[in-house]
Coordinates of C-alpha atoms and ligand atoms in Angstrom, one line a residue:
Chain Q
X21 CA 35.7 11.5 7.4
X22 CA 32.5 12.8 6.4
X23 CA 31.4 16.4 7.4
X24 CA 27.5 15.9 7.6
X25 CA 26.6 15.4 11.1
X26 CA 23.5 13.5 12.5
X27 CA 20.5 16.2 12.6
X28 CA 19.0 16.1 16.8
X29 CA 16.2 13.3 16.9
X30 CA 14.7 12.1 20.5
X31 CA 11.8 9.7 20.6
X32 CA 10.2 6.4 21.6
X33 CA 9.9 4.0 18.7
X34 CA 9.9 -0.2 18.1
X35 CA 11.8 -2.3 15.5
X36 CA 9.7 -2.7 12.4
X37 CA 9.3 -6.9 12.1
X38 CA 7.3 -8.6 9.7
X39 CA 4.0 -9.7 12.3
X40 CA 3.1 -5.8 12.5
X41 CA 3.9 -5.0 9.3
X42 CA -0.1 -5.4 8.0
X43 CA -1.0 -3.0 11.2
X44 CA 1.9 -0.3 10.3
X45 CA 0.6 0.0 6.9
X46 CA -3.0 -0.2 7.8
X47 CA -3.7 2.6 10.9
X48 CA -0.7 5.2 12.2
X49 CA 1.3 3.1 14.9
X50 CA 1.7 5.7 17.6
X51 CA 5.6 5.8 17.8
X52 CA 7.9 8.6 17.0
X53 CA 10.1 6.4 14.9
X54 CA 10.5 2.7 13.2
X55 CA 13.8 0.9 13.2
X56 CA 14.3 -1.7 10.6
X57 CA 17.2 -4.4 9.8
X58 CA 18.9 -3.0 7.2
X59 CA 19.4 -6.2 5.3
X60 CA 16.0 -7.6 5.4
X61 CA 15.5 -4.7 2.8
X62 CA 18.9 -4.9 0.5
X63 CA 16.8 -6.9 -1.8
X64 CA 16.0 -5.3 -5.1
X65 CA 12.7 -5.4 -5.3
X66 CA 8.8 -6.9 -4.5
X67 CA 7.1 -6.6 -1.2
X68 CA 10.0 -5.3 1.3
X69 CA 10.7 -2.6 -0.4
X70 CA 7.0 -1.8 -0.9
X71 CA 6.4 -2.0 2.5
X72 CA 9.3 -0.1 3.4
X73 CA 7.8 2.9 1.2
X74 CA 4.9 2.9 3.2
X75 CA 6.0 3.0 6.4
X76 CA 8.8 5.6 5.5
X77 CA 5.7 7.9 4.5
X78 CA 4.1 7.7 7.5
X79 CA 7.5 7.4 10.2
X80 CA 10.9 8.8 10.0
X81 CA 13.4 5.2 9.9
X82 CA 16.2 4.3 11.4
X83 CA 18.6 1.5 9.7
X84 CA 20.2 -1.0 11.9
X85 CA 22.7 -3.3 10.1
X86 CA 23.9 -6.8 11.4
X87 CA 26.3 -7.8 8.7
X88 CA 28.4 -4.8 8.4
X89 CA 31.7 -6.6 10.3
X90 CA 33.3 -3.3 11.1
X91 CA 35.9 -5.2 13.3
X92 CA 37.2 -7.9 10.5
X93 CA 40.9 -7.4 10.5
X94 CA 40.8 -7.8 6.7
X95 CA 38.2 -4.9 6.2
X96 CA 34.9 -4.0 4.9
X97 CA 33.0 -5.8 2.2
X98 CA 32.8 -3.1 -0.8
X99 CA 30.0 -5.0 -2.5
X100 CA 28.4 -4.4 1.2
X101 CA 28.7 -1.2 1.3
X102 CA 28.0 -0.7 -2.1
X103 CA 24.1 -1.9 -1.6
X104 CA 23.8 -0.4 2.0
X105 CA 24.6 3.2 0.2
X106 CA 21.8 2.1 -2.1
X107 CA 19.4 1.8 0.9
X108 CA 20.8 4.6 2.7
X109 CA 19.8 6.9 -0.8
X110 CA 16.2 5.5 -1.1
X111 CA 15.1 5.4 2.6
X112 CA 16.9 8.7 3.3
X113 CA 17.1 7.3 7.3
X114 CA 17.4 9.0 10.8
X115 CA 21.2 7.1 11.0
X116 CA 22.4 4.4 9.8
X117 CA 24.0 1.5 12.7
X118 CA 25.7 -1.8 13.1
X119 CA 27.6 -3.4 15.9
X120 CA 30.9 -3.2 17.5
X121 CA 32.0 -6.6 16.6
X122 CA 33.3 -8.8 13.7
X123 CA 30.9 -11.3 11.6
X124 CA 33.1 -12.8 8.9
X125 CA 36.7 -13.4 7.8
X126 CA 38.4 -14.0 4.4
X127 CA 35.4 -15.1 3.1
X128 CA 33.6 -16.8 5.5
X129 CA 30.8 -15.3 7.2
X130 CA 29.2 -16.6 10.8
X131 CA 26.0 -14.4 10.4
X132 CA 26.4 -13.7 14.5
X133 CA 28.0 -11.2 16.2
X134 CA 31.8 -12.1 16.9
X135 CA 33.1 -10.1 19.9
X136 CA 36.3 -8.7 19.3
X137 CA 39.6 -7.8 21.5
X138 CA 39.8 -4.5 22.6
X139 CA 43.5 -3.8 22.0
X140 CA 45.4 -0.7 20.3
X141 CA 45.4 -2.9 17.0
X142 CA 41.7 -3.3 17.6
X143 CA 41.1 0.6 17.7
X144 CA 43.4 0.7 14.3
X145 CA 41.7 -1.6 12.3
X146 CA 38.1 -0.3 13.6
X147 CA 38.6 3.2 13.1
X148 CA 40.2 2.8 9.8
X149 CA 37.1 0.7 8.8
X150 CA 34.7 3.1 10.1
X151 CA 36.2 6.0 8.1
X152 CA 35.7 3.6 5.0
X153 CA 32.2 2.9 5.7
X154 CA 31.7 6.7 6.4
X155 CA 33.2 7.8 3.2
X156 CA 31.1 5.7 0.8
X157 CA 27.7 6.5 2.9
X158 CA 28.7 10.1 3.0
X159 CA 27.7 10.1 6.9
X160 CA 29.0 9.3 10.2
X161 CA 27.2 6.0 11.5
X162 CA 25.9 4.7 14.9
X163 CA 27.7 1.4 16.4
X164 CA 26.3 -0.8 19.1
X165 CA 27.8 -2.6 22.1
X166 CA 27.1 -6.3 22.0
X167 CA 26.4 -8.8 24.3
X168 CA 29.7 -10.6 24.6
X169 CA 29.9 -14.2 26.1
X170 CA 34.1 -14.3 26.0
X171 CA 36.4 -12.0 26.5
X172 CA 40.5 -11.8 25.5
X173 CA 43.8 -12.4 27.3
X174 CA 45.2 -9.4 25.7
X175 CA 42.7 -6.8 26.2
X176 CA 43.7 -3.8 26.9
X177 CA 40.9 -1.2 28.0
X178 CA 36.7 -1.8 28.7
X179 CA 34.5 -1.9 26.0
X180 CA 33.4 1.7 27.2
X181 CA 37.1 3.4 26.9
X182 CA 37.3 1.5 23.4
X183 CA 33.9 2.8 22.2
X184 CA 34.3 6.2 23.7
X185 CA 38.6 6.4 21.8
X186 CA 36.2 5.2 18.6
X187 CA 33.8 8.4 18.7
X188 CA 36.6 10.7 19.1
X189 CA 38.8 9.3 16.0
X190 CA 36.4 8.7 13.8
X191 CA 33.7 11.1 14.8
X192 CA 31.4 8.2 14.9
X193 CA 28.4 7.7 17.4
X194 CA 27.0 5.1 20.0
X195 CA 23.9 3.3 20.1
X196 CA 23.8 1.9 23.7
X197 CA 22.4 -1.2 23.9
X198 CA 21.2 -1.1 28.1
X199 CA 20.1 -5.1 27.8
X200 CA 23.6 -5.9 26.2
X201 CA 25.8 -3.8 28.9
X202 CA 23.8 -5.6 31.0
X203 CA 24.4 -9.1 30.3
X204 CA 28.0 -8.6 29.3
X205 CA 28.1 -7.0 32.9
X206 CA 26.9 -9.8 34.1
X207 CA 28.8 -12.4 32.1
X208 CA 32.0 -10.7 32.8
X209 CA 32.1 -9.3 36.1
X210 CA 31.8 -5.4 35.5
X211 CA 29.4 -2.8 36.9
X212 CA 26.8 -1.9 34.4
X213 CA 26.4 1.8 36.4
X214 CA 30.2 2.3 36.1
X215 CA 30.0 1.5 32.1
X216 CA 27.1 3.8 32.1
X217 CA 29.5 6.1 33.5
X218 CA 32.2 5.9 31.1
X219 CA 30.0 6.6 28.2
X220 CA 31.0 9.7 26.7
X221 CA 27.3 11.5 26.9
X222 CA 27.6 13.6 23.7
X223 CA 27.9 10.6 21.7
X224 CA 24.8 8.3 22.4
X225 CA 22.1 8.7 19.8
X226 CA 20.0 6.2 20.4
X227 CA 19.3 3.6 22.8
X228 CA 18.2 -0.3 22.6
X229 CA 16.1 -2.0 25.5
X230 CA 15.9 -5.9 25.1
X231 CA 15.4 -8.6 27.1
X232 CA 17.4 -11.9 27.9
X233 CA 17.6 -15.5 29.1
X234 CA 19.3 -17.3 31.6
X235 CA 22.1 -19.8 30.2
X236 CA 23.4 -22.8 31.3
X237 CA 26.8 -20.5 32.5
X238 CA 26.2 -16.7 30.6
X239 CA 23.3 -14.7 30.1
X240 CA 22.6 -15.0 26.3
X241 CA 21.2 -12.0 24.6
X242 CA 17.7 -13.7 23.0
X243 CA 15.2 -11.1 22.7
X244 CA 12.8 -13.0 23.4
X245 CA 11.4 -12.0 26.8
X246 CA 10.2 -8.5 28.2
X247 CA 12.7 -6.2 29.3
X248 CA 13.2 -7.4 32.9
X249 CA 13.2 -5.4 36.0
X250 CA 17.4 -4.6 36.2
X251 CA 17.1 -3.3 33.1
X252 CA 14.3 -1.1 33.7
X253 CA 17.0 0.1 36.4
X254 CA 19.7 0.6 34.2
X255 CA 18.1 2.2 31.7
X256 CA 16.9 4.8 34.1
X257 CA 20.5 5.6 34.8
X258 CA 21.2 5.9 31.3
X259 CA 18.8 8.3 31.2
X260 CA 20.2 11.0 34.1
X261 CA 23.3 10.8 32.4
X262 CA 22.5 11.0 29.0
X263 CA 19.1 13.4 29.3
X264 CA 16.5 12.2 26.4
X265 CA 18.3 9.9 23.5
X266 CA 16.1 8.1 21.1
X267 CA 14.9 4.7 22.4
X268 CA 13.6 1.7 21.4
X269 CA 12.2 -1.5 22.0
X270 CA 13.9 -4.9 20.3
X271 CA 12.0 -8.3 20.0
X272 CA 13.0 -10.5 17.6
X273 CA 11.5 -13.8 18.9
X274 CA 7.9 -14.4 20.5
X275 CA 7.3 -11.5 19.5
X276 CA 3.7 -9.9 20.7
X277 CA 1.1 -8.3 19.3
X278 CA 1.9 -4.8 18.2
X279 CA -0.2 -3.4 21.3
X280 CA 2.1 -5.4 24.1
X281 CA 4.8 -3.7 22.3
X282 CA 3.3 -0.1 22.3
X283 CA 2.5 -0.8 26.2
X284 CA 5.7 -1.7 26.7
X285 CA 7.0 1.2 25.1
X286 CA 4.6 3.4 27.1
X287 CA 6.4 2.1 30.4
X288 CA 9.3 3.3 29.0
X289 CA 8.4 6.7 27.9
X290 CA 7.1 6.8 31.7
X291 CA 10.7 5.7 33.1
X292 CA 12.4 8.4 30.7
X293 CA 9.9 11.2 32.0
X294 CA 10.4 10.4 35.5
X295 CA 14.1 10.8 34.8
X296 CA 13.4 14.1 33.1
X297 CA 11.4 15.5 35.9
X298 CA 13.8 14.6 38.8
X299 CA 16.7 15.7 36.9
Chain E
X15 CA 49.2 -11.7 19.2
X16 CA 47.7 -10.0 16.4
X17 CA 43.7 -9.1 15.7
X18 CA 44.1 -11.4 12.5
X19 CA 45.3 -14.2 14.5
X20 CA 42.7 -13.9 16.8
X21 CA 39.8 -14.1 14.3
X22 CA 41.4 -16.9 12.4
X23 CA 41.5 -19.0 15.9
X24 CA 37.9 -18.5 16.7
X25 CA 36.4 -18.8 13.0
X26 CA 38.3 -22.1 13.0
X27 CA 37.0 -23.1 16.1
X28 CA 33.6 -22.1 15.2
X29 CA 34.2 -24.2 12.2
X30 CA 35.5 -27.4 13.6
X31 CA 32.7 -27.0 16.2
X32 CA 34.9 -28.0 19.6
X33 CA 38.3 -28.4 20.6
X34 CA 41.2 -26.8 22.0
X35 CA 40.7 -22.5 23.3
X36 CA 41.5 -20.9 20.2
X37 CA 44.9 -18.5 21.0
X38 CA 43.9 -15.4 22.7
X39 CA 40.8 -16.2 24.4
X40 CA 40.7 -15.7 27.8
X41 CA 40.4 -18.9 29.9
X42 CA 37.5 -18.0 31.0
X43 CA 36.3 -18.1 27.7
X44 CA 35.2 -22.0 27.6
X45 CA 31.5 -21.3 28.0
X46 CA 31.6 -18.6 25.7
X47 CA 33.0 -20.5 23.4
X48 CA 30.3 -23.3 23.6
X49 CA 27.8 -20.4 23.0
X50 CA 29.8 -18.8 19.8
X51 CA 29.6 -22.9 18.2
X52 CA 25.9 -23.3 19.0
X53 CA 25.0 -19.7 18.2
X54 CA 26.2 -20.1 14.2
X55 CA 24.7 -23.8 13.8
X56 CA 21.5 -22.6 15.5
X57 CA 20.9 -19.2 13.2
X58 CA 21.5 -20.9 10.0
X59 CA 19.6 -23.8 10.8
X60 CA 17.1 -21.3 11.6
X61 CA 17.6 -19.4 8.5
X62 CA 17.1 -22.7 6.7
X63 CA 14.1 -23.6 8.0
X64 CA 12.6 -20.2 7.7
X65 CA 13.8 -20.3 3.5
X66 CA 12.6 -23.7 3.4
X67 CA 9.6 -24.1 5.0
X68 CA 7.9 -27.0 2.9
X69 CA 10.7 -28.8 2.8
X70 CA 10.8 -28.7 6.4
X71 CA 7.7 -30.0 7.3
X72 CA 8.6 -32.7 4.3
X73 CA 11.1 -34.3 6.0
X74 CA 10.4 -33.2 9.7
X75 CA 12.1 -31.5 12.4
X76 CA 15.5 -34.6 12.5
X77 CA 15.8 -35.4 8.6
X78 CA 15.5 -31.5 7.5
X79 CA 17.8 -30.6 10.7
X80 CA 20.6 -33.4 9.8
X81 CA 20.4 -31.9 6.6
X82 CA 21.0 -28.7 7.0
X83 CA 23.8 -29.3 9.4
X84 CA 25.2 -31.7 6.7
X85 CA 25.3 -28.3 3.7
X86 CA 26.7 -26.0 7.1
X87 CA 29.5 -28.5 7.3
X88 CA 30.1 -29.2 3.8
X89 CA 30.0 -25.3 2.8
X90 CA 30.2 -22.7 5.6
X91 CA 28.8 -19.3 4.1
X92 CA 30.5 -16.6 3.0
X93 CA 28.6 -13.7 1.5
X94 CA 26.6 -11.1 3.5
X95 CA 23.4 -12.6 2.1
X96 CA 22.6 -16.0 2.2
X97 CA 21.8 -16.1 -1.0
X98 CA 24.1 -18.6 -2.7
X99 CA 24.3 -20.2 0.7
X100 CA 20.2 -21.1 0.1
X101 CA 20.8 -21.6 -4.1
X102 CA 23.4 -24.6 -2.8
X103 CA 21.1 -26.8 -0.4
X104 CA 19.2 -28.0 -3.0
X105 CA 22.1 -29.8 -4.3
X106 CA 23.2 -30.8 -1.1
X107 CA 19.4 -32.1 -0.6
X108 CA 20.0 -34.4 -3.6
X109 CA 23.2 -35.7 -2.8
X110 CA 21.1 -37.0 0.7
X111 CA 18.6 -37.8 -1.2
X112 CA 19.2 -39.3 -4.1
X113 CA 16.2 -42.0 -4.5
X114 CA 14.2 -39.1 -3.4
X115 CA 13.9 -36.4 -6.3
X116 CA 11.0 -34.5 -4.9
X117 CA 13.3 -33.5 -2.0
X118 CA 15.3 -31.4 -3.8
X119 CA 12.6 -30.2 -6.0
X120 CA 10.5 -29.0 -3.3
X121 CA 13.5 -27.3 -2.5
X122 CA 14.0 -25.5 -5.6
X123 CA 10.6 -24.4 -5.1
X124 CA 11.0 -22.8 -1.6
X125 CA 14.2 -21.6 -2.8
X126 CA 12.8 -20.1 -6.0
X127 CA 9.7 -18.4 -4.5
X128 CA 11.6 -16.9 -2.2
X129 CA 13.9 -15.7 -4.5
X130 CA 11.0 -14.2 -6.8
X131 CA 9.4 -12.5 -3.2
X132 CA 12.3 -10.0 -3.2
X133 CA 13.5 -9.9 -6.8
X134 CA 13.4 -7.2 -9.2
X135 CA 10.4 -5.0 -10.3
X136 CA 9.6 -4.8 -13.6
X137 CA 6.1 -3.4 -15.5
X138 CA 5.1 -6.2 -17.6
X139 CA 3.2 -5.6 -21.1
X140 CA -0.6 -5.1 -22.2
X141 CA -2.1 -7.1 -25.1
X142 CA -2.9 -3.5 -26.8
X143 CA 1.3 -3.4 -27.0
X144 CA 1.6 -6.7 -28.4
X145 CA -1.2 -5.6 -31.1
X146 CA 1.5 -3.6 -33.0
X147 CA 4.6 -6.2 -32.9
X148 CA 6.6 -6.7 -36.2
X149 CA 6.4 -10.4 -35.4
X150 CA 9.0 -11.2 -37.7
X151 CA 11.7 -9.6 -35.6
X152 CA 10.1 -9.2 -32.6
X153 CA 12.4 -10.9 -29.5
X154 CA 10.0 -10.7 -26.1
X155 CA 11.7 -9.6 -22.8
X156 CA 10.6 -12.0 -19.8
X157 CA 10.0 -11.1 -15.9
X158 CA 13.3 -11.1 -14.8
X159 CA 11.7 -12.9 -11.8
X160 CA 11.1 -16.0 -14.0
X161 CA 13.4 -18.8 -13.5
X162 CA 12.2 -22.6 -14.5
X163 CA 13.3 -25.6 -13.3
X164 CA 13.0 -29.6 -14.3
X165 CA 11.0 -32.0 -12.3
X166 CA 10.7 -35.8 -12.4
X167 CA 8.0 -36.1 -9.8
X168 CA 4.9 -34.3 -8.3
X169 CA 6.6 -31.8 -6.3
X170 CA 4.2 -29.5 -6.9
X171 CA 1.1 -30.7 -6.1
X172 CA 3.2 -31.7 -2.6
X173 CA 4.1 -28.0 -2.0
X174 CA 0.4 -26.7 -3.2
X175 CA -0.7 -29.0 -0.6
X176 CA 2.0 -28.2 2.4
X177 CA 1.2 -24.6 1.4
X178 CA -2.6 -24.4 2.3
X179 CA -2.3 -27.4 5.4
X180 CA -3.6 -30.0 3.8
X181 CA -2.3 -33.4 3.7
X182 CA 0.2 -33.7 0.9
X183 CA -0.5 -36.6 -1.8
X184 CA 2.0 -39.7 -2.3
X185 CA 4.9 -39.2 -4.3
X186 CA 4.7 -39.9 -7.9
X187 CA 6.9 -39.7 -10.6
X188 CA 5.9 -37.7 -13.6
X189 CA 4.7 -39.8 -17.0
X190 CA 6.5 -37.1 -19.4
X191 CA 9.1 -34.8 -18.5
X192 CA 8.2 -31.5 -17.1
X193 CA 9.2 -28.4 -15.6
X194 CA 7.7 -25.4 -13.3
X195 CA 8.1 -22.2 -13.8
X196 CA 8.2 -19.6 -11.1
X197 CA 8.1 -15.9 -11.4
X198 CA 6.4 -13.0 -9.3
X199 CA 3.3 -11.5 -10.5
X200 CA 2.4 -7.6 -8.5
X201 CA 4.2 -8.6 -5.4
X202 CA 2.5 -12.1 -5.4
X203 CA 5.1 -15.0 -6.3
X204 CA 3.8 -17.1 -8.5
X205 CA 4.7 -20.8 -9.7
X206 CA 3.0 -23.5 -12.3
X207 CA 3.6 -26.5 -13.7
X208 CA 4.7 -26.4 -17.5
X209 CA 5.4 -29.1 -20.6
X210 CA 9.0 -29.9 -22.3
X211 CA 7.3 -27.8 -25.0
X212 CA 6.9 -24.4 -23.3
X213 CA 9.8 -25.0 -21.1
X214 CA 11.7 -25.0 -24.0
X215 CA 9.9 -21.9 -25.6
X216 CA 10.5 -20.2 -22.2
X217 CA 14.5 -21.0 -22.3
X218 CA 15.1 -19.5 -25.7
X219 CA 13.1 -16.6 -25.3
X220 CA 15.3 -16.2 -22.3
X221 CA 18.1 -16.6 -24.4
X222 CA 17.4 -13.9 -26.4
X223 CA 16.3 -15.6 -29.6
X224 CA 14.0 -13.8 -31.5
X225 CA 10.3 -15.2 -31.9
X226 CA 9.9 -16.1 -35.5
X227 CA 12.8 -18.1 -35.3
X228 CA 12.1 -19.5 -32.0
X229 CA 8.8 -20.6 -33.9
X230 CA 10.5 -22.1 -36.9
X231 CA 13.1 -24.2 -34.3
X232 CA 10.4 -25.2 -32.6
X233 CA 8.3 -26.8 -35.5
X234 CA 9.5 -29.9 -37.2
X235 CA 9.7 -30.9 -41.0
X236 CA 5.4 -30.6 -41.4
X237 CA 4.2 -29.2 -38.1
X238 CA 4.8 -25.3 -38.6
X239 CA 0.7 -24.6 -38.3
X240 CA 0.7 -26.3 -35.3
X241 CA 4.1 -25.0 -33.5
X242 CA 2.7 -21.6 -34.1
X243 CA -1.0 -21.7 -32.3
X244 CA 0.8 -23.7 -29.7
X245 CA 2.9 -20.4 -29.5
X246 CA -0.2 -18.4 -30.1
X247 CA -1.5 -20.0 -27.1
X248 CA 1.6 -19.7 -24.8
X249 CA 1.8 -16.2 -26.0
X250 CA -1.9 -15.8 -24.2
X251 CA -0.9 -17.5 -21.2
X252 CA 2.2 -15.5 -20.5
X253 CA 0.5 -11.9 -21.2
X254 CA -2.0 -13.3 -18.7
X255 CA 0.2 -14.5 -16.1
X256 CA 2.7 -11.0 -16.5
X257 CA 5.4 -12.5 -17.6
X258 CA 6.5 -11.0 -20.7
X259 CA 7.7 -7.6 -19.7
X260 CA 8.7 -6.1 -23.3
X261 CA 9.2 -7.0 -26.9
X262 CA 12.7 -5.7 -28.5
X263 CA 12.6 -4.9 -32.3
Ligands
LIG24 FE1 20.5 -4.0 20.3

C-alpha cells in the first residue's frame, strides 16, 4: 500500500466538459478546482491534452475515472492502469477517483457502472484490487458510491459498512456521491441520513452533487437536471457531519451555460457556509 | 454463490438483453435489471452517434440506430476505450450496406478524423530542412496521424457538405479509383481527397521505403522525368499540408 497520503484540499469546483472548455481557457472560471473524466484525456495527443495543459495552469485538477472496474472478480486491467499512471504523472492531480462498482468481465466491457454485491468475497476482491491500483499510481485513490438500481440476495452489510471496511484495509478514501445515496435510498428502501451516518468522517475527500430523473419504477441517476431540493437537504447533513470536503457540481447532459453552473455552485457554497456557521 | 458467478449472470443477461433473473440478484431486482439492459444499448448507441456524427445524419435517426444495435449485438466491446469497438462499425456498415459504399466510407471518415483529433503529436519539417536532404538515401518520416483509405464514391464531398449544414450532393461513384487521406495538421484534423498515384506514394513512404527508390518503382520503362516532378510536386503538397514530419538518412 502506498505511503503518500492525500495533501488537505476543501473547495467548490465544477466538472470540466467540453461546452465550457472555450470559456475556461479564455477568462479565470471562478472555482477553486476542475474535475475532469480521466479517460476523455488517456489519448496521446492533439487538443485534449492541450486543453488540459491550460486549464491545469490556471486550476488545481482532480481526475475522476469511469472505467477503472475496481470490483471485477477477475482484476484490474494492467494496460489500464498502465495509461491512467501516465495521466496521473503529467497532470500531477488533487486525487485520482473511480467508482465502487464493476464495468467489465473477461473481456467484455459494459461502459456503465455495474453494482456489485457487498459480501466478504466482495471486500476480498476489492481491497486486493485497490492495493494493485494503489501500487502502480504510487497513491491511495478516492472511490465513489453509485447509484444502484438492483441489489443482491446475498448481501451481507450496507454499501456504507462496505465502503467504510474498504478505507480501513486499504487506506483508500471516499468520494460521496449525496445525489447517488440519494436515489439508491430511494430505490432501495434505506435512509439517506442514517447512510450519511455511517460514513466514516475522516475518510470523505470530496463530495459530488447531481441531479436525477424519475423512472418508470427507480430513480435513474441522469445528470441531467439541477440538483433538486432533497438533495440540497442531504447534502447539508453531509456537511455537519463531515465539516468542509471538497464539492462539486456534475452535469453531463443539458448541460448549461458555464454561468448557471457557477450560480449553482454559489448556492452551494451558501448551503456549506450555513452549515459552518451553525456548527 | 461466488462474486464471479454473479458477474458472469448479469453480463450475460446484459448480453442476451432479457430473460430469466440472472442467479443472485435479488427479486426485487426485475426493474433494475430492465435499467442495467437499456443503460449499455443506450450509452453505446450514444457513443456511436457522438463518433459518427455524419454518418448519422446520413442515414437518420432508425437506419443509423438499427445499425448500431446490429455491431452491439454482433461484437459487444471489450477494451476500456472504444477504440477498436469504433475501427469495427465501418465493416459492420458494409456488411448492411453493401450496394451502398459511401456508408461505410463516410464512416471511415468520422472514424478516421476522430482518430486523428486525439492522436499523437509530432513537429513536422520546414522546407529549409528538406534543402539539405541526400535525396538519394533520404527515406521521409510521415505524421503518424496520417492514415488513407480507398473510396469508390463521393464520400467526401457528402461529409464536406454534412460538415458545414448544407445539403449533401447525390451519390456518385468515382470515374478512377481514389483515396483520402486524413491526418491532423496543429490540432486541426485534416482530410483530402487523393489519386491511385499519390496514394501509392503515401503507402510506401509509410512503409519505410526510401525515396529514390520509391521514385524509380514508381516510374515505368520511359516515364522517369515525369514520375519525379509528379513526386516534386507531392513533395510540395505534403511539406505544405505538415505531413512529413522527418527525413532518415
Ligand atoms: Fe458522482
Amino acid at each position: 500500500m502506498s505511503d503518500r497520503v492525500i495533501a488537505p484540499f476543501e473547495g467548490f469546483g465544477l466538472g470540466l466538459r467540453p461546452p465550457h472548455y472555450a470559456e475556461f481557457l479564455e477568462r479565470d472560471v471562478p472555482v477553486d478546482f476542475v474535475e475532469v473524466i480521466s479517460e476523455n484525456f488517456m489519448v496521446r495527443g492533439g487538443r485534449p491534452l492541450h486543453i488540459l495543459d491550460a486549464v491545469r495552469e490556471r486550476h488545481p485538477v482532480a481526475m475522476h475515472g469511469v472505467s477503472m472496474s475496481i470490483g471485477s472478480a477477475d482484476g484490474v486491467k494492467p494496460d489500464y492502469l498502465r495509461r491512467l499512471k501516465t495521466l496521473v504523472d503529467r497532470v500531477d492531480p488533487l486525487w485520482v477517483s473511480d467508482h465502487l462498482c464493476w464495468t467489465g468481465l473477461e473481456g467484455f466491457n459494459s461502459h456503465d457502472l455495474l453494482p456489485l454485491p457487498y459480501t466478504e468475497e466482495a471486500m476480498d476482491v476489492v481491497c486486493a484490487n485497490i492495493a494493485r491500483v494503489q501500487e502502480v499510481l504510487e497513491r491511495p485513490i478516492l472511490l465513489e458510491n453509485p447509484s444502484s438500481y438492483l441489489t443482491f440476495a446475498d448481501d451481507e452489510m450496507s454499501e456504507h459498512a462496505f465502503m467504510a471496511r474498504m478505507c480501513e484495509a486499504t487506506g483508500c478514501s471516499l468520494l460521496l456521491d449525496i445525489n447517488n445515496i440519494y436515489v439508491s435510498g430511494t430505490n432501495h428502501g434505506f435512509d439517506p441520513a442514517a447512510y450519511i451516518a455511517g460514513v466514516p468522517v475522516e475518510r470523505v475527500r470530496q463530495i459530488h452533487l447531481a441531479g436525477h430523473s424519475q423512472g418508470k419504477d427507480l430513480l435513474i441517476d441522469t445528470h441531467d437536471q439541477p440538483v433538486p431540493d432533497p438533495v440540497w437537504a442531504l447534502y447539508e447533513t453531509a456537511c455537519r457531519r463531515f465539516g468542509p470536503v471538497a464539492t462539486m457540481i456534475e452535469r453531463d447532459d443539458d448541460i448549461p451555460p458555464l454561468s448557471e453552473m457557477l450560480a449553482e455552485l454559489d448556492i452551494a457554497r451558501a448551503r456549506a457556509s450555513r452549515m459552518e456557521r451553525a456548527a | 454463490m461466488s462474486l464471479l458467478a454473479i458477474q458472469r449472470g448479469l453480463r450475460d443477461h446484459i448480453l442476451a438483453g432479457g430473460g430469466d433473473r440472472p442467479a443472485g440478484v435479488a427479486p426485487s431486482g426485475e426493474a433494475g435489471l430492465a435499467v442495467y439492459r437499456r443503460a449499455y444499448r443506450a450509452q453505446l448507441v450514444a457513443c456511436l452517434r457522438d463518433t459518427f456524427e455524419h454518418t448519422w445524419s446520413w442515414l437518420g435517426d432508425d437506419g443509423f440506430d438499427a445499425a448500431a444495435l446490429s455491431h452491439i449485438a454482433a461484437r459487444p466491446p471489450g477494451g476500456w476505450t472504444l477504440d477498436a469497438y469504433s475501427e469495427d462499425f465501418s465493416q459492420t456498415l458494409a456488411g448492411l450496406y453493401p450496394d451502398d459504399p459511401e456508408v461505410a466510407e463516410l464512416a471511415w471518415l468520422d472514424w478516421s478524423l476522430r482518430r486523428a483529433f486525439d492522436g499523437p503529436d509530432a513537429d513536422p519539417i520546414t522546407t529549409e530542412a528538406l534543402a539539405r536532404v541526400d535525396w538519394e538515401s533520404a527515406a521521409l518520416t510521415l505524421s503518424p496521424t496520417l492514415t488513407i483509405g480507398a473510396v469508390a464514391t463521393n464520400s467526401a464531398a457528402i461529409w464536406g457538405a454534412l460538415a458545414e449544414g448544407q445539403a449533401p450532393p447525390a451519390v456518385e461513384r468515382l470515374p478512377a479509383p481514389a483515396a483520402i487521406r486524413v491526418w491532423r495538421q496543429g490540432l486541426s484534423p485534416q482530410y483530402r481527397t487523393i489519386d491511385a498515384f499519390e496514394q501509392l506514394a503515401l503507402a510506401m513512404a509509410l512503409d519505410g521505403c526510401g525515396f529514390a527508390r520509391l521514385c524509380e518503382q514508381l516510374a515505368g520503362p520511359d516515364d522517369a522525368e515525369r514520375v519525379i516532378a509528379r513526386m516534386g510536386g507531392l513533395l510540395g503538397a505534403w511539406l505544405h499540408d505538415g505531413l512529413i514530419c522527418g527525413v532518415r538518412a
